[in-house]
mmCIF file of C-alpha atoms and ligand atoms in Angstrom:
data_model
loop_
_atom_site.group_PDB
_atom_site.id
_atom_site.type_symbol
_atom_site.label_atom_id
_atom_site.label_comp_id
_atom_site.label_asym_id
_atom_site.label_seq_id
_atom_site.Cartn_x
_atom_site.Cartn_y
_atom_site.Cartn_z
ATOM 1 C CA MET A 5 16.797 -10.332 -20.833
ATOM 2 C CA PRO A 6 13.937 -7.803 -20.695
ATOM 3 C CA GLY A 7 12.004 -7.700 -17.448
ATOM 4 C CA ARG A 8 8.275 -8.035 -16.950
ATOM 5 C CA VAL A 9 7.839 -4.253 -16.617
ATOM 6 C CA ALA A 10 10.888 -3.194 -18.628
ATOM 7 C CA GLY A 11 10.795 0.419 -19.750
ATOM 8 C CA LYS A 12 7.850 1.312 -17.532
ATOM 9 C CA VAL A 13 7.747 4.007 -14.836
ATOM 10 C CA ALA A 14 5.975 3.349 -11.526
ATOM 11 C CA PHE A 15 4.715 5.877 -8.965
ATOM 12 C CA ILE A 16 4.640 4.362 -5.456
ATOM 13 C CA THR A 17 3.315 6.012 -2.292
ATOM 14 C CA GLY A 18 4.534 4.915 1.126
ATOM 15 C CA ALA A 19 7.775 3.784 -0.501
ATOM 16 C CA ALA A 20 10.129 4.452 2.422
ATOM 17 C CA ARG A 21 9.842 0.984 3.942
ATOM 18 C CA SER A 22 7.999 -2.342 4.134
ATOM 19 C CA GLN A 23 5.560 -3.104 1.315
ATOM 20 C CA GLY A 24 6.169 0.176 -0.529
ATOM 21 C CA ARG A 25 9.927 -0.358 -0.591
ATOM 22 C CA SER A 26 9.435 -3.986 -1.570
ATOM 23 C CA HIS A 27 7.202 -2.922 -4.493
ATOM 24 C CA ALA A 28 9.862 -0.435 -5.635
ATOM 25 C CA ILE A 29 12.581 -3.076 -5.543
ATOM 26 C CA ARG A 30 10.476 -5.803 -7.174
ATOM 27 C CA LEU A 31 9.334 -3.545 -10.016
ATOM 28 C CA ALA A 32 12.899 -2.252 -10.460
ATOM 29 C CA GLN A 33 14.195 -5.833 -10.618
ATOM 30 C CA GLU A 34 11.844 -6.327 -13.557
ATOM 31 C CA GLY A 35 13.017 -3.203 -15.365
ATOM 32 C CA ALA A 36 10.875 -0.307 -14.108
ATOM 33 C CA ASP A 37 12.059 3.123 -13.014
ATOM 34 C CA ILE A 38 10.486 4.450 -9.831
ATOM 35 C CA ILE A 39 8.898 7.650 -8.563
ATOM 36 C CA ALA A 40 8.740 7.246 -4.795
ATOM 37 C CA VAL A 41 6.979 9.343 -2.169
ATOM 38 C CA ASP A 42 6.557 8.961 1.560
ATOM 39 C CA ILE A 43 5.626 11.203 4.470
ATOM 40 C CA ALA A 44 8.825 9.912 6.140
ATOM 41 C CA ALA A 45 7.597 11.176 9.499
ATOM 42 C CA PRO A 46 5.263 10.074 12.291
ATOM 43 C CA VAL A 47 1.495 10.448 11.956
ATOM 44 C CA GLU A 48 -0.342 11.989 14.908
ATOM 45 C CA SER A 49 -3.040 9.379 15.584
ATOM 46 C CA VAL A 50 -0.695 6.423 15.216
ATOM 47 C CA THR A 51 0.787 5.650 18.607
ATOM 48 C CA ALA A 52 1.287 1.890 18.274
ATOM 49 C CA TYR A 53 4.346 1.897 15.996
ATOM 50 C CA PRO A 54 6.989 4.387 14.809
ATOM 51 C CA GLY A 55 6.704 6.278 11.542
ATOM 52 C CA ALA A 56 9.079 5.832 8.634
ATOM 53 C CA THR A 57 12.038 8.210 8.392
ATOM 54 C CA GLU A 58 13.965 10.124 5.749
ATOM 55 C CA GLU A 59 16.730 7.534 6.231
ATOM 56 C CA ASP A 60 14.238 4.812 5.310
ATOM 57 C CA LEU A 61 13.340 6.631 2.094
ATOM 58 C CA ALA A 62 17.044 7.113 1.318
ATOM 59 C CA GLU A 63 17.545 3.355 1.768
ATOM 60 C CA THR A 64 14.828 2.646 -0.797
ATOM 61 C CA VAL A 65 16.624 4.972 -3.217
ATOM 62 C CA LYS A 66 19.896 3.156 -2.569
ATOM 63 C CA GLN A 67 18.390 -0.282 -3.133
ATOM 64 C CA VAL A 68 16.672 0.686 -6.385
ATOM 65 C CA GLU A 69 19.837 2.367 -7.701
ATOM 66 C CA ALA A 70 21.801 -0.768 -6.818
ATOM 67 C CA LEU A 71 19.628 -2.509 -9.416
ATOM 68 C CA ASP A 72 20.760 0.031 -12.033
ATOM 69 C CA ARG A 73 17.308 1.560 -12.239
ATOM 70 C CA ARG A 74 16.485 5.235 -11.878
ATOM 71 C CA ILE A 75 14.450 6.564 -8.951
ATOM 72 C CA VAL A 76 13.133 10.019 -8.092
ATOM 73 C CA ALA A 77 12.132 10.245 -4.431
ATOM 74 C CA HIS A 78 10.329 13.002 -2.566
ATOM 75 C CA LYS A 79 8.999 13.491 0.903
ATOM 76 C CA ALA A 80 5.260 14.083 0.432
ATOM 77 C CA ASP A 81 2.073 13.480 2.376
ATOM 78 C CA VAL A 82 -0.769 11.779 0.491
ATOM 79 C CA ARG A 83 -3.150 14.155 2.293
ATOM 80 C CA ASN A 84 -1.560 17.029 0.368
ATOM 81 C CA PRO A 85 -2.516 16.813 -3.327
ATOM 82 C CA GLN A 86 -0.307 19.765 -4.273
ATOM 83 C CA ALA A 87 2.789 18.147 -2.731
ATOM 84 C CA LEU A 88 1.919 14.846 -4.426
ATOM 85 C CA LYS A 89 1.452 16.585 -7.777
ATOM 86 C CA GLU A 90 4.781 18.392 -7.511
ATOM 87 C CA ALA A 91 6.589 15.162 -6.591
ATOM 88 C CA LEU A 92 4.980 13.190 -9.398
ATOM 89 C CA ASP A 93 5.371 15.911 -12.013
ATOM 90 C CA ASP A 94 9.062 16.141 -11.140
ATOM 91 C CA GLY A 95 9.408 12.369 -11.450
ATOM 92 C CA VAL A 96 7.683 12.302 -14.820
ATOM 93 C CA ALA A 97 9.817 15.237 -16.018
ATOM 94 C CA GLN A 98 12.957 13.272 -15.113
ATOM 95 C CA LEU A 99 11.859 9.769 -16.128
ATOM 96 C CA GLY A 100 9.753 10.662 -19.143
ATOM 97 C CA LYS A 101 6.306 9.196 -18.495
ATOM 98 C CA LEU A 102 4.079 7.235 -16.124
ATOM 99 C CA ASP A 103 2.733 3.682 -16.576
ATOM 100 C CA ILE A 104 2.061 2.253 -13.107
ATOM 101 C CA VAL A 105 0.560 3.654 -9.918
ATOM 102 C CA CYS A 106 0.783 1.867 -6.563
ATOM 103 C CA ALA A 107 -1.349 3.640 -3.966
ATOM 104 C CA ASN A 108 0.201 1.868 -1.004
ATOM 105 C CA ALA A 109 0.668 4.501 1.736
ATOM 106 C CA GLY A 110 -1.443 3.832 4.777
ATOM 107 C CA ILE A 111 -1.720 3.738 8.547
ATOM 108 C CA TYR A 112 -3.313 1.399 11.082
ATOM 109 C CA GLN A 113 -4.332 1.769 14.682
ATOM 110 C CA VAL A 114 -6.401 -0.598 16.817
ATOM 111 C CA HIS A 115 -9.434 1.243 18.186
ATOM 112 C CA PRO A 116 -12.570 -0.397 19.520
ATOM 113 C CA ALA A 117 -15.429 1.699 18.104
ATOM 114 C CA LEU A 118 -16.525 2.858 21.562
ATOM 115 C CA GLU A 119 -13.079 4.402 22.139
ATOM 116 C CA LEU A 120 -12.448 5.911 18.702
ATOM 117 C CA ASP A 121 -12.275 9.708 18.811
ATOM 118 C CA ASP A 122 -13.117 12.079 15.948
ATOM 119 C CA PRO A 123 -9.493 13.023 15.070
ATOM 120 C CA GLY A 124 -8.562 9.313 14.934
ATOM 121 C CA TRP A 125 -11.451 8.584 12.565
ATOM 122 C CA GLN A 126 -10.669 11.611 10.413
ATOM 123 C CA GLU A 127 -6.941 10.989 10.048
ATOM 124 C CA MET A 128 -7.571 7.383 8.997
ATOM 125 C CA ILE A 129 -10.055 8.458 6.325
ATOM 126 C CA ASP A 130 -7.814 11.316 5.185
ATOM 127 C CA ILE A 131 -4.789 9.033 4.655
ATOM 128 C CA ASN A 132 -6.178 5.586 3.814
ATOM 129 C CA LEU A 133 -9.103 6.724 1.643
ATOM 130 C CA THR A 134 -8.698 10.331 0.508
ATOM 131 C CA GLY A 135 -4.943 9.782 0.187
ATOM 132 C CA VAL A 136 -5.609 6.973 -2.291
ATOM 133 C CA TRP A 137 -7.922 9.224 -4.286
ATOM 134 C CA ASN A 138 -5.361 12.057 -4.220
ATOM 135 C CA THR A 139 -2.710 9.662 -5.519
ATOM 136 C CA VAL A 140 -4.872 8.517 -8.405
ATOM 137 C CA LYS A 141 -6.091 12.018 -9.191
ATOM 138 C CA VAL A 142 -2.624 13.538 -9.655
ATOM 139 C CA ALA A 143 -1.566 10.512 -11.730
ATOM 140 C CA LEU A 144 -4.489 10.486 -14.155
ATOM 141 C CA PRO A 145 -3.304 13.244 -16.534
ATOM 142 C CA HIS A 146 -0.005 11.399 -16.957
ATOM 143 C CA LEU A 147 -1.672 8.019 -17.539
ATOM 144 C CA VAL A 148 -4.059 9.512 -20.095
ATOM 145 C CA ALA A 149 -1.105 11.168 -21.850
ATOM 146 C CA ASN A 150 0.605 7.750 -21.794
ATOM 147 C CA GLN A 151 -2.457 6.216 -23.501
ATOM 148 C CA GLY A 152 -2.776 3.570 -20.829
ATOM 149 C CA GLY A 153 -1.486 2.215 -17.562
ATOM 150 C CA SER A 154 -2.111 0.101 -14.495
ATOM 151 C CA ILE A 155 -3.308 1.413 -11.154
ATOM 152 C CA VAL A 156 -2.978 -0.896 -8.158
ATOM 153 C CA LEU A 157 -4.650 0.213 -4.940
ATOM 154 C CA THR A 158 -3.598 -1.395 -1.667
ATOM 155 C CA GLY A 159 -6.638 -2.582 0.209
ATOM 156 C CA SER A 160 -6.696 -5.188 2.937
ATOM 157 C CA VAL A 161 -8.684 -8.230 3.893
ATOM 158 C CA ALA A 162 -10.426 -5.554 6.014
ATOM 159 C CA GLY A 163 -11.670 -4.107 2.712
ATOM 160 C CA LEU A 164 -13.417 -7.383 1.847
ATOM 161 C CA LYS A 165 -14.868 -8.389 5.206
ATOM 162 C CA GLY A 166 -15.352 -6.701 8.564
ATOM 163 C CA LEU A 167 -12.500 -7.114 11.056
ATOM 164 C CA ALA A 168 -13.384 -5.918 14.552
ATOM 165 C CA ASN A 169 -11.628 -3.133 16.451
ATOM 166 C CA SER A 170 -10.769 -0.778 13.599
ATOM 167 C CA VAL A 171 -14.013 0.512 12.096
ATOM 168 C CA HIS A 172 -12.174 3.518 10.621
ATOM 169 C CA TYR A 173 -9.613 1.267 8.874
ATOM 170 C CA ASN A 174 -12.309 -1.105 7.589
ATOM 171 C CA ALA A 175 -14.374 1.835 6.304
ATOM 172 C CA ALA A 176 -11.383 3.310 4.469
ATOM 173 C CA LYS A 177 -10.339 -0.024 2.931
ATOM 174 C CA HIS A 178 -13.907 -0.825 1.807
ATOM 175 C CA GLY A 179 -13.916 2.680 0.313
ATOM 176 C CA VAL A 180 -10.763 1.867 -1.642
ATOM 177 C CA VAL A 181 -12.686 -0.971 -3.303
ATOM 178 C CA GLY A 182 -15.377 1.540 -4.248
ATOM 179 C CA ILE A 183 -12.802 3.832 -5.854
ATOM 180 C CA MET A 184 -11.360 0.874 -7.755
ATOM 181 C CA ARG A 185 -14.709 -0.420 -9.028
ATOM 182 C CA VAL A 186 -15.811 2.958 -10.369
ATOM 183 C CA LEU A 187 -12.480 3.951 -11.891
ATOM 184 C CA ALA A 188 -12.103 0.571 -13.614
ATOM 185 C CA GLN A 189 -15.210 1.504 -15.587
ATOM 186 C CA GLU A 190 -14.467 5.175 -16.182
ATOM 187 C CA LEU A 191 -10.838 4.724 -17.175
ATOM 188 C CA ALA A 192 -11.222 1.656 -19.380
ATOM 189 C CA PRO A 193 -11.724 3.767 -22.540
ATOM 190 C CA TYR A 194 -8.228 5.169 -21.898
ATOM 191 C CA MET A 195 -6.758 1.648 -21.543
ATOM 192 C CA ILE A 196 -6.077 2.360 -17.879
ATOM 193 C CA ARG A 197 -6.653 -0.706 -15.703
ATOM 194 C CA VAL A 198 -7.568 -0.372 -12.033
ATOM 195 C CA ASN A 199 -7.321 -3.205 -9.505
ATOM 196 C CA SER A 200 -6.838 -3.641 -5.776
ATOM 197 C CA VAL A 201 -4.735 -6.065 -3.721
ATOM 198 C CA HIS A 202 -5.950 -7.296 -0.357
ATOM 199 C CA PRO A 203 -3.311 -8.590 2.045
ATOM 200 C CA THR A 204 -3.925 -10.487 5.234
ATOM 201 C CA THR A 205 -1.549 -9.431 7.999
ATOM 202 C CA VAL A 206 1.873 -8.601 6.580
ATOM 203 C CA ASN A 207 5.138 -8.824 8.484
ATOM 204 C CA THR A 208 5.876 -5.079 8.745
ATOM 205 C CA PRO A 209 6.204 -2.523 11.599
ATOM 206 C CA MET A 210 2.476 -1.793 11.182
ATOM 207 C CA ILE A 211 1.680 -4.992 13.085
ATOM 208 C CA MET A 212 5.034 -5.866 14.688
ATOM 209 C CA SER A 213 4.666 -3.576 17.667
ATOM 210 C CA ASP A 214 4.342 -4.172 21.396
ATOM 211 C CA ALA A 215 1.048 -2.296 21.402
ATOM 212 C CA PHE A 216 -0.447 -4.504 18.711
ATOM 213 C CA MET A 217 0.870 -7.678 20.322
ATOM 214 C CA HIS A 218 -0.872 -6.661 23.562
ATOM 215 C CA ALA A 219 -4.095 -5.850 21.669
ATOM 216 C CA VAL A 220 -4.080 -9.234 19.940
ATOM 217 C CA ARG A 221 -3.024 -11.217 23.032
ATOM 218 C CA PRO A 222 -4.608 -9.433 26.028
ATOM 219 C CA ASP A 223 -4.428 -12.788 27.838
ATOM 220 C CA LEU A 224 -0.614 -12.544 28.097
ATOM 221 C CA GLU A 225 1.527 -10.115 30.112
ATOM 222 C CA ASN A 226 4.441 -10.000 27.675
ATOM 223 C CA PRO A 227 3.279 -11.358 24.321
ATOM 224 C CA THR A 228 5.894 -12.151 21.693
ATOM 225 C CA PRO A 229 5.553 -12.087 17.881
ATOM 226 C CA GLN A 230 5.110 -15.842 18.077
ATOM 227 C CA ASP A 231 2.206 -15.453 20.531
ATOM 228 C CA MET A 232 0.608 -12.911 18.202
ATOM 229 C CA GLY A 233 1.206 -15.226 15.250
ATOM 230 C CA GLU A 234 -0.667 -18.033 16.991
ATOM 231 C CA ALA A 235 -3.727 -15.767 17.158
ATOM 232 C CA PHE A 236 -3.320 -14.584 13.556
ATOM 233 C CA ILE A 237 -3.265 -18.148 12.196
ATOM 234 C CA GLY A 238 -6.958 -18.254 13.088
ATOM 235 C CA LEU A 239 -7.667 -15.426 10.619
ATOM 236 C CA ASN A 240 -6.362 -17.385 7.641
ATOM 237 C CA CYS A 241 -7.295 -20.635 5.885
ATOM 238 C CA LEU A 242 -3.680 -21.552 5.216
ATOM 239 C CA PRO A 243 -1.982 -22.278 8.548
ATOM 240 C CA ILE A 244 0.371 -19.275 8.503
ATOM 241 C CA PRO A 245 0.402 -16.184 10.772
ATOM 242 C CA TRP A 246 1.205 -13.561 8.135
ATOM 243 C CA VAL A 247 2.623 -13.033 4.668
ATOM 244 C CA GLU A 248 5.790 -11.121 3.715
ATOM 245 C CA PRO A 249 5.963 -7.832 1.751
ATOM 246 C CA ILE A 250 7.378 -9.721 -1.250
ATOM 247 C CA ASP A 251 4.145 -11.734 -1.489
ATOM 248 C CA ILE A 252 2.205 -8.517 -2.055
ATOM 249 C CA SER A 253 4.887 -7.165 -4.390
ATOM 250 C CA ASN A 254 4.624 -10.224 -6.632
ATOM 251 C CA ALA A 255 0.867 -9.651 -6.972
ATOM 252 C CA VAL A 256 1.433 -5.942 -7.651
ATOM 253 C CA LEU A 257 4.055 -6.809 -10.262
ATOM 254 C CA TRP A 258 1.657 -9.121 -12.093
ATOM 255 C CA LEU A 259 -1.168 -6.565 -12.068
ATOM 256 C CA ALA A 260 1.265 -3.870 -13.248
ATOM 257 C CA SER A 261 2.645 -6.000 -16.055
ATOM 258 C CA ASP A 262 1.210 -6.706 -19.497
ATOM 259 C CA GLU A 263 0.594 -10.291 -18.325
ATOM 260 C CA ALA A 264 -2.533 -8.815 -16.708
ATOM 261 C CA ARG A 265 -3.372 -6.671 -19.747
ATOM 262 C CA TYR A 266 -7.080 -7.500 -19.665
ATOM 263 C CA VAL A 267 -7.448 -7.655 -15.889
ATOM 264 C CA THR A 268 -9.333 -4.666 -14.502
ATOM 265 C CA GLY A 269 -11.881 -4.220 -11.722
ATOM 266 C CA ALA A 270 -10.432 -7.099 -9.680
ATOM 267 C CA THR A 271 -10.065 -7.387 -5.923
ATOM 268 C CA LEU A 272 -7.034 -9.688 -5.677
ATOM 269 C CA PRO A 273 -6.640 -11.276 -2.246
ATOM 270 C CA VAL A 274 -3.129 -12.167 -1.076
ATOM 271 C CA ASP A 275 -4.547 -13.309 2.188
ATOM 272 C CA ALA A 276 -3.964 -17.021 2.770
ATOM 273 C CA GLY A 277 -7.727 -17.428 2.358
ATOM 274 C CA ALA A 278 -8.700 -14.981 5.122
ATOM 275 C CA ALA A 279 -11.471 -13.343 3.087
ATOM 276 C CA VAL A 280 -13.355 -16.616 2.594
ATOM 277 C CA LYS A 281 -12.801 -17.912 6.102
ATOM 278 C CA ALA A 282 -16.099 -18.241 7.964
HETATM 279 N N1 NAD B 301 0.940 -4.783 7.541
HETATM 280 C C1 NAD B 301 -0.252 -5.331 7.428
HETATM 281 O O1 NAD B 301 -0.599 -6.248 8.174
HETATM 282 C C2 NAD B 301 -1.197 -4.878 6.342
HETATM 283 C C3 NAD B 301 -2.277 -5.711 6.028
HETATM 284 C C4 NAD B 301 -3.158 -5.317 5.015
HETATM 285 C C5 NAD B 301 -2.959 -4.124 4.352
HETATM 286 N N2 NAD B 301 -1.905 -3.321 4.697
HETATM 287 C C6 NAD B 301 -1.746 -2.073 3.960
HETATM 288 O O2 NAD B 301 -0.509 -2.091 3.273
HETATM 289 C C7 NAD B 301 -0.051 -0.755 3.065
HETATM 290 C C8 NAD B 301 1.410 -0.644 3.469
HETATM 291 O O3 NAD B 301 1.521 -0.903 4.860
HETATM 292 P P1 NAD B 301 2.834 -1.572 5.518
HETATM 293 O O4 NAD B 301 2.427 -2.855 6.100
HETATM 294 O O5 NAD B 301 3.946 -1.556 4.517
HETATM 295 O O6 NAD B 301 3.077 -0.548 6.732
HETATM 296 P P2 NAD B 301 4.252 0.484 7.072
HETATM 297 O O7 NAD B 301 3.754 1.337 8.183
HETATM 298 O O8 NAD B 301 5.533 -0.228 7.328
HETATM 299 O O9 NAD B 301 4.418 1.332 5.743
HETATM 300 C C9 NAD B 301 3.498 2.329 5.380
HETATM 301 C C10 NAD B 301 4.260 3.460 4.698
HETATM 302 O O10 NAD B 301 3.291 4.472 4.347
HETATM 303 C C11 NAD B 301 3.846 5.720 4.738
HETATM 304 N N3 NAD B 301 2.768 6.692 5.002
HETATM 305 C C12 NAD B 301 1.889 6.679 6.044
HETATM 306 N N4 NAD B 301 1.121 7.763 6.000
HETATM 307 C C13 NAD B 301 1.504 8.479 4.912
HETATM 308 C C14 NAD B 301 1.064 9.699 4.345
HETATM 309 N N5 NAD B 301 0.100 10.447 4.929
HETATM 310 N N6 NAD B 301 1.662 10.152 3.217
HETATM 311 C C15 NAD B 301 2.658 9.421 2.639
HETATM 312 N N7 NAD B 301 3.130 8.267 3.150
HETATM 313 C C16 NAD B 301 2.546 7.799 4.275
HETATM 314 C C17 NAD B 301 4.644 5.423 5.980
HETATM 315 O O11 NAD B 301 5.578 6.468 6.266
HETATM 316 C C18 NAD B 301 5.290 4.098 5.639
HETATM 317 O O12 NAD B 301 6.511 4.242 4.961
HETATM 318 C C19 NAD B 301 -1.000 0.134 3.864
HETATM 319 O O13 NAD B 301 -1.954 0.699 2.981
HETATM 320 C C20 NAD B 301 -1.662 -0.836 4.814
HETATM 321 O O14 NAD B 301 -2.934 -0.396 5.232
HETATM 322 C C21 NAD B 301 -1.033 -3.685 5.661
#
């Protein structure tokens, strides 16, 4: 039985773990081959949680291959357009073409504005905003050559409304929406669709850290994930603390598939209603 993205090739950044790995597996389950990149190393300004590793990226490769799909994986930093280009060009050379782009790589760090230093601001913008642009830019020649495709940018509910204590993250994620809205117009003549997905908190290492639990629950000496979850429920309309990576992957899959063939320029929340919550 053909899958929903059978025969397509997807380029995914931040594919070593969490949402990026989940996107790779979900798209592979539905018949896509994968070009995966990840920095697979710590990032200087992120102190709250550990970076992904080369072993993580190797595990993504293993799980995609277990589905009998092909995957080309490279260690590459989205801040480095040349490294991204080389990784993607190699993937396209091996897999034949490019149909889908998932600009998913990103970082997060709680920083009240009064404590945010210049390097912290700059690294966030370089990865979460410029990194998204770099990803799209290196992919465009391949998508044009393919006479169409689907680009899915990973935003956040913090790209749709202001969430306190991470002005740099909010600025980058609002910027991602700007990239999406302009490219949806400019790339439409090439049958390239551009959309963004906007998760509420997702159950990944990005939020599941002691540092973040303390930031969210400063009232407790030793907060647990459950304590943090109680606070997060207040962010959402649906009474849940967070969503799982698969929830984002299912939205990405739909936007990447021909089921969404006339959907472009959309900000798709997967946020339990957080964006509309007063
Ligand atoms: N977890 C959440 O609560 C949440 C909520 C909304 C949006 N998001 C967004 O979802 C995306 C994925 O985050 P996640 O939750 O899977 O977190 P994660 O930290 O588990 O995964 C992020 C991946 O991106 C990679 N990465 C980071 N910087 C990179 C760089 N410079 N170059 C290449 N790869 C890099 C990391 O190595 C890691 O594998 C991010 O864009 C994040 O901002 C996350």
